[in-house]
Short mmCIF file of N, CA and C in Angstrom, two decimals:
data_model
loop_
_atom_site.label_atom_id
_atom_site.label_comp_id
_atom_site.label_asym_id
_atom_site.label_seq_id
_atom_site.Cartn_x
_atom_site.Cartn_y
_atom_site.Cartn_z
N MET A 1 -10.33 -181.99 -129.27
CA MET A 1 -11.26 -180.91 -128.62
C MET A 1 -12.65 -181.53 -128.12
N ALA A 2 -13.23 -182.33 -129.00
CA ALA A 2 -14.49 -182.94 -128.67
C ALA A 2 -14.50 -183.70 -127.30
N ASN A 3 -13.51 -184.42 -126.99
CA ASN A 3 -13.39 -185.10 -125.77
C ASN A 3 -13.19 -184.07 -124.56
N LYS A 4 -12.42 -183.00 -124.83
CA LYS A 4 -12.37 -181.99 -123.66
C LYS A 4 -13.77 -181.35 -123.38
N ILE A 5 -14.50 -181.12 -124.54
CA ILE A 5 -15.81 -180.59 -124.31
C ILE A 5 -16.74 -181.52 -123.49
N ALA A 6 -16.61 -182.81 -123.90
CA ALA A 6 -17.45 -183.70 -123.26
C ALA A 6 -16.98 -183.84 -121.75
N ALA A 7 -15.80 -183.87 -121.47
CA ALA A 7 -15.23 -183.78 -120.11
C ALA A 7 -15.69 -182.62 -119.31
N ARG A 8 -15.76 -181.45 -120.02
CA ARG A 8 -16.15 -180.23 -119.35
C ARG A 8 -17.58 -180.24 -118.96
N ILE A 9 -18.43 -180.82 -119.96
CA ILE A 9 -19.94 -180.87 -119.66
C ILE A 9 -20.05 -181.79 -118.43
N LYS A 10 -19.34 -183.00 -118.47
CA LYS A 10 -19.54 -183.98 -117.29
C LYS A 10 -19.10 -183.27 -116.03
N ASN A 11 -17.92 -182.51 -116.02
CA ASN A 11 -17.57 -181.81 -114.83
C ASN A 11 -18.47 -180.87 -114.29
N LEU A 12 -19.05 -180.07 -115.14
CA LEU A 12 -20.04 -179.14 -114.70
C LEU A 12 -21.34 -179.68 -114.22
N ARG A 13 -21.68 -180.70 -114.89
CA ARG A 13 -23.00 -181.40 -114.49
C ARG A 13 -22.74 -182.00 -113.13
N ILE A 14 -21.59 -182.55 -112.83
CA ILE A 14 -21.40 -183.02 -111.54
C ILE A 14 -21.31 -181.93 -110.38
N GLN A 15 -20.71 -180.90 -110.81
CA GLN A 15 -20.79 -179.71 -109.85
C GLN A 15 -22.14 -179.11 -109.60
N VAL A 16 -23.03 -179.22 -110.68
CA VAL A 16 -24.41 -178.67 -110.51
C VAL A 16 -25.25 -179.62 -109.74
N THR A 17 -25.24 -180.87 -110.03
CA THR A 17 -26.16 -181.84 -109.46
C THR A 17 -25.65 -183.10 -108.92
N GLY A 18 -24.37 -183.30 -108.93
CA GLY A 18 -23.81 -184.55 -108.31
C GLY A 18 -23.48 -185.54 -109.41
N ALA A 19 -22.97 -186.65 -108.87
CA ALA A 19 -22.41 -187.73 -109.77
C ALA A 19 -23.38 -188.42 -110.60
N LYS A 20 -24.60 -188.45 -110.41
CA LYS A 20 -25.63 -189.21 -111.17
C LYS A 20 -26.22 -188.33 -112.17
N GLN A 21 -26.20 -188.86 -113.43
CA GLN A 21 -26.79 -188.16 -114.48
C GLN A 21 -28.41 -187.95 -114.25
N MET A 22 -28.90 -188.97 -113.63
CA MET A 22 -30.41 -188.91 -113.38
C MET A 22 -30.71 -187.72 -112.50
N ASP A 23 -29.88 -187.29 -111.65
CA ASP A 23 -30.19 -186.07 -110.88
C ASP A 23 -30.20 -184.89 -111.76
N PHE A 24 -29.49 -184.74 -112.70
CA PHE A 24 -29.43 -183.64 -113.65
C PHE A 24 -30.72 -183.77 -114.52
N VAL A 25 -30.99 -184.97 -114.96
CA VAL A 25 -32.16 -185.20 -115.81
C VAL A 25 -33.48 -184.78 -115.04
N THR A 26 -33.52 -185.17 -113.80
CA THR A 26 -34.71 -184.71 -113.02
C THR A 26 -34.74 -183.24 -112.75
N LYS A 27 -33.61 -182.72 -112.33
CA LYS A 27 -33.59 -181.23 -111.92
C LYS A 27 -34.06 -180.36 -113.16
N PHE A 28 -33.47 -180.65 -114.35
CA PHE A 28 -33.64 -179.83 -115.49
C PHE A 28 -34.50 -180.33 -116.60
N ASN A 29 -35.09 -181.47 -116.34
CA ASN A 29 -36.11 -182.09 -117.31
C ASN A 29 -35.41 -182.25 -118.58
N VAL A 30 -34.27 -182.83 -118.70
CA VAL A 30 -33.49 -183.08 -119.83
C VAL A 30 -33.59 -184.65 -120.07
N ASP A 31 -33.63 -185.00 -121.45
CA ASP A 31 -33.61 -186.36 -121.74
C ASP A 31 -32.34 -187.09 -121.36
N LYS A 32 -32.43 -188.18 -120.68
CA LYS A 32 -31.23 -188.90 -120.15
C LYS A 32 -30.26 -189.30 -121.40
N GLN A 33 -30.82 -189.69 -122.42
CA GLN A 33 -30.03 -189.95 -123.60
C GLN A 33 -29.23 -188.75 -124.11
N SER A 34 -29.82 -187.62 -124.01
CA SER A 34 -29.20 -186.36 -124.44
C SER A 34 -27.98 -186.15 -123.64
N ILE A 35 -28.11 -186.06 -122.31
CA ILE A 35 -26.88 -185.82 -121.46
C ILE A 35 -25.80 -186.87 -121.53
N SER A 36 -26.33 -188.16 -121.72
CA SER A 36 -25.27 -189.20 -122.03
C SER A 36 -24.62 -189.03 -123.33
N ARG A 37 -25.28 -188.56 -124.33
CA ARG A 37 -24.62 -188.31 -125.60
C ARG A 37 -23.66 -187.12 -125.50
N TRP A 38 -24.11 -186.01 -124.70
CA TRP A 38 -23.28 -184.83 -124.60
C TRP A 38 -21.85 -185.25 -123.93
N GLU A 39 -21.98 -186.21 -123.03
CA GLU A 39 -20.79 -186.56 -122.25
C GLU A 39 -19.96 -187.59 -122.96
N SER A 40 -20.44 -188.16 -124.07
CA SER A 40 -19.65 -189.29 -124.66
C SER A 40 -18.34 -188.89 -125.23
N GLN A 41 -17.36 -189.61 -124.99
CA GLN A 41 -16.03 -189.41 -125.60
C GLN A 41 -15.91 -189.99 -127.02
N ILE A 42 -15.14 -189.47 -127.90
CA ILE A 42 -14.87 -189.99 -129.10
C ILE A 42 -13.77 -190.99 -128.84
N ARG A 43 -13.86 -192.17 -129.44
CA ARG A 43 -12.85 -193.13 -129.18
C ARG A 43 -12.33 -193.70 -130.56
N ILE A 44 -11.16 -194.26 -130.54
CA ILE A 44 -10.61 -194.90 -131.79
C ILE A 44 -10.96 -196.38 -131.83
N ASP A 45 -11.62 -196.79 -132.94
CA ASP A 45 -11.95 -198.15 -133.05
C ASP A 45 -10.67 -199.01 -133.26
N LYS A 46 -10.38 -200.06 -132.43
CA LYS A 46 -9.12 -200.68 -132.43
C LYS A 46 -8.89 -201.52 -133.75
N LYS A 47 -10.05 -201.90 -134.31
CA LYS A 47 -9.88 -202.66 -135.53
C LYS A 47 -9.63 -201.91 -136.77
N THR A 48 -10.32 -200.74 -136.90
CA THR A 48 -10.25 -200.00 -138.11
C THR A 48 -9.40 -198.66 -137.85
N GLY A 49 -9.14 -198.34 -136.67
CA GLY A 49 -8.38 -197.08 -136.38
C GLY A 49 -9.13 -195.82 -136.63
N GLU A 50 -10.48 -195.94 -136.87
CA GLU A 50 -11.30 -194.78 -137.16
C GLU A 50 -11.99 -194.33 -135.98
N PRO A 51 -12.26 -193.06 -135.84
CA PRO A 51 -12.99 -192.46 -134.71
C PRO A 51 -14.37 -192.96 -134.69
N LYS A 52 -14.72 -193.27 -133.36
CA LYS A 52 -16.13 -193.63 -133.11
C LYS A 52 -16.82 -192.77 -132.22
N GLY A 53 -17.98 -192.23 -132.52
CA GLY A 53 -18.69 -191.22 -131.79
C GLY A 53 -18.69 -189.95 -132.41
N ARG A 54 -19.33 -188.96 -131.88
CA ARG A 54 -19.30 -187.65 -132.49
C ARG A 54 -19.31 -186.61 -131.37
N GLY A 55 -18.87 -185.45 -131.65
CA GLY A 55 -18.67 -184.33 -130.64
C GLY A 55 -20.04 -183.62 -130.79
N VAL A 56 -20.31 -182.76 -129.80
CA VAL A 56 -21.51 -181.86 -129.76
C VAL A 56 -21.21 -180.65 -130.50
N THR A 57 -22.36 -179.99 -130.99
CA THR A 57 -22.29 -178.82 -131.72
C THR A 57 -22.24 -177.66 -130.79
N ILE A 58 -21.81 -176.46 -131.29
CA ILE A 58 -21.72 -175.34 -130.42
C ILE A 58 -23.10 -174.99 -129.90
N TYR A 59 -24.23 -175.31 -130.67
CA TYR A 59 -25.64 -175.15 -130.28
C TYR A 59 -25.96 -175.99 -129.07
N THR A 60 -25.50 -177.13 -129.12
CA THR A 60 -25.67 -177.98 -127.85
C THR A 60 -24.94 -177.57 -126.69
N ILE A 61 -23.75 -176.95 -126.82
CA ILE A 61 -22.97 -176.49 -125.69
C ILE A 61 -23.78 -175.23 -125.20
N LYS A 62 -24.28 -174.46 -126.13
CA LYS A 62 -24.93 -173.23 -125.69
C LYS A 62 -26.22 -173.70 -124.82
N LYS A 63 -26.89 -174.66 -125.37
CA LYS A 63 -28.15 -175.09 -124.71
C LYS A 63 -27.75 -175.67 -123.34
N PHE A 64 -26.62 -176.39 -123.16
CA PHE A 64 -26.21 -176.84 -121.84
C PHE A 64 -25.87 -175.65 -120.96
N CYS A 65 -25.26 -174.65 -121.50
CA CYS A 65 -24.82 -173.45 -120.61
C CYS A 65 -26.07 -172.80 -120.17
N ASP A 66 -27.10 -172.60 -121.08
CA ASP A 66 -28.33 -171.97 -120.68
C ASP A 66 -29.02 -172.70 -119.58
N ILE A 67 -29.04 -174.02 -119.71
CA ILE A 67 -29.72 -174.86 -118.65
C ILE A 67 -28.98 -174.66 -117.27
N ILE A 68 -27.64 -174.61 -117.14
CA ILE A 68 -27.09 -174.54 -115.95
C ILE A 68 -26.76 -172.94 -115.51
N GLY A 69 -27.11 -172.06 -116.51
CA GLY A 69 -27.03 -170.64 -116.14
C GLY A 69 -25.48 -170.15 -116.14
N ILE A 70 -24.75 -170.52 -117.14
CA ILE A 70 -23.39 -169.89 -117.44
C ILE A 70 -23.39 -169.49 -118.93
N THR A 71 -22.35 -168.71 -119.15
CA THR A 71 -22.15 -168.26 -120.59
C THR A 71 -21.15 -169.20 -121.33
N LEU A 72 -21.05 -169.15 -122.57
CA LEU A 72 -20.19 -169.85 -123.32
C LEU A 72 -18.76 -169.49 -122.94
N SER A 73 -18.52 -168.24 -122.68
CA SER A 73 -17.28 -167.76 -122.20
C SER A 73 -16.88 -168.56 -120.85
N ASP A 74 -17.81 -168.63 -119.89
CA ASP A 74 -17.57 -169.40 -118.72
C ASP A 74 -17.27 -170.78 -119.01
N PHE A 75 -17.92 -171.34 -119.94
CA PHE A 75 -17.73 -172.80 -120.31
C PHE A 75 -16.27 -173.04 -120.80
N PHE A 76 -15.81 -172.26 -121.68
CA PHE A 76 -14.55 -172.39 -122.27
C PHE A 76 -13.37 -171.84 -121.47
N ASP A 77 -13.69 -171.02 -120.37
CA ASP A 77 -12.72 -170.43 -119.53
C ASP A 77 -12.43 -171.46 -118.49
N ASP A 78 -11.65 -172.52 -118.91
CA ASP A 78 -11.35 -173.64 -117.98
C ASP A 78 -9.91 -174.11 -118.36
N PRO A 79 -9.11 -174.52 -117.45
CA PRO A 79 -7.70 -174.96 -117.80
C PRO A 79 -7.76 -176.23 -118.71
N ILE A 80 -8.82 -176.97 -118.82
CA ILE A 80 -8.99 -178.12 -119.69
C ILE A 80 -8.59 -177.68 -121.16
N PHE A 81 -9.01 -176.53 -121.50
CA PHE A 81 -8.90 -176.06 -122.84
C PHE A 81 -7.56 -175.35 -123.20
N ASN A 82 -6.58 -175.40 -122.24
CA ASN A 82 -5.21 -174.82 -122.40
C ASN A 82 -4.58 -175.68 -123.55
N ASN A 83 -3.84 -175.09 -124.34
CA ASN A 83 -3.21 -175.76 -125.56
C ASN A 83 -2.23 -176.85 -125.00
N ASP A 84 -1.71 -176.76 -123.77
CA ASP A 84 -0.70 -177.73 -123.28
C ASP A 84 -1.42 -178.97 -122.89
N ASN A 85 -2.76 -179.05 -122.71
CA ASN A 85 -3.38 -180.31 -122.24
C ASN A 85 -3.74 -181.20 -123.41
#
């Protein structure tokens, strides 16, 4: 689920400001590290088999939604969150 959320944030960010994170950072005065962290995927460490990274909280998702002017329902109303994906 965390990776689907990260992908949704990235897709919406691209729709709103284009491919470059810096365009989003400039337009909405958001820290570049924040948007980068929000879009980070959780990966499995090849050596240990443990997950690396962390997902975002619902509060962060809400903050992102507020920034771009959508609701949480709008955020989660996307095929990426279908159970078959």
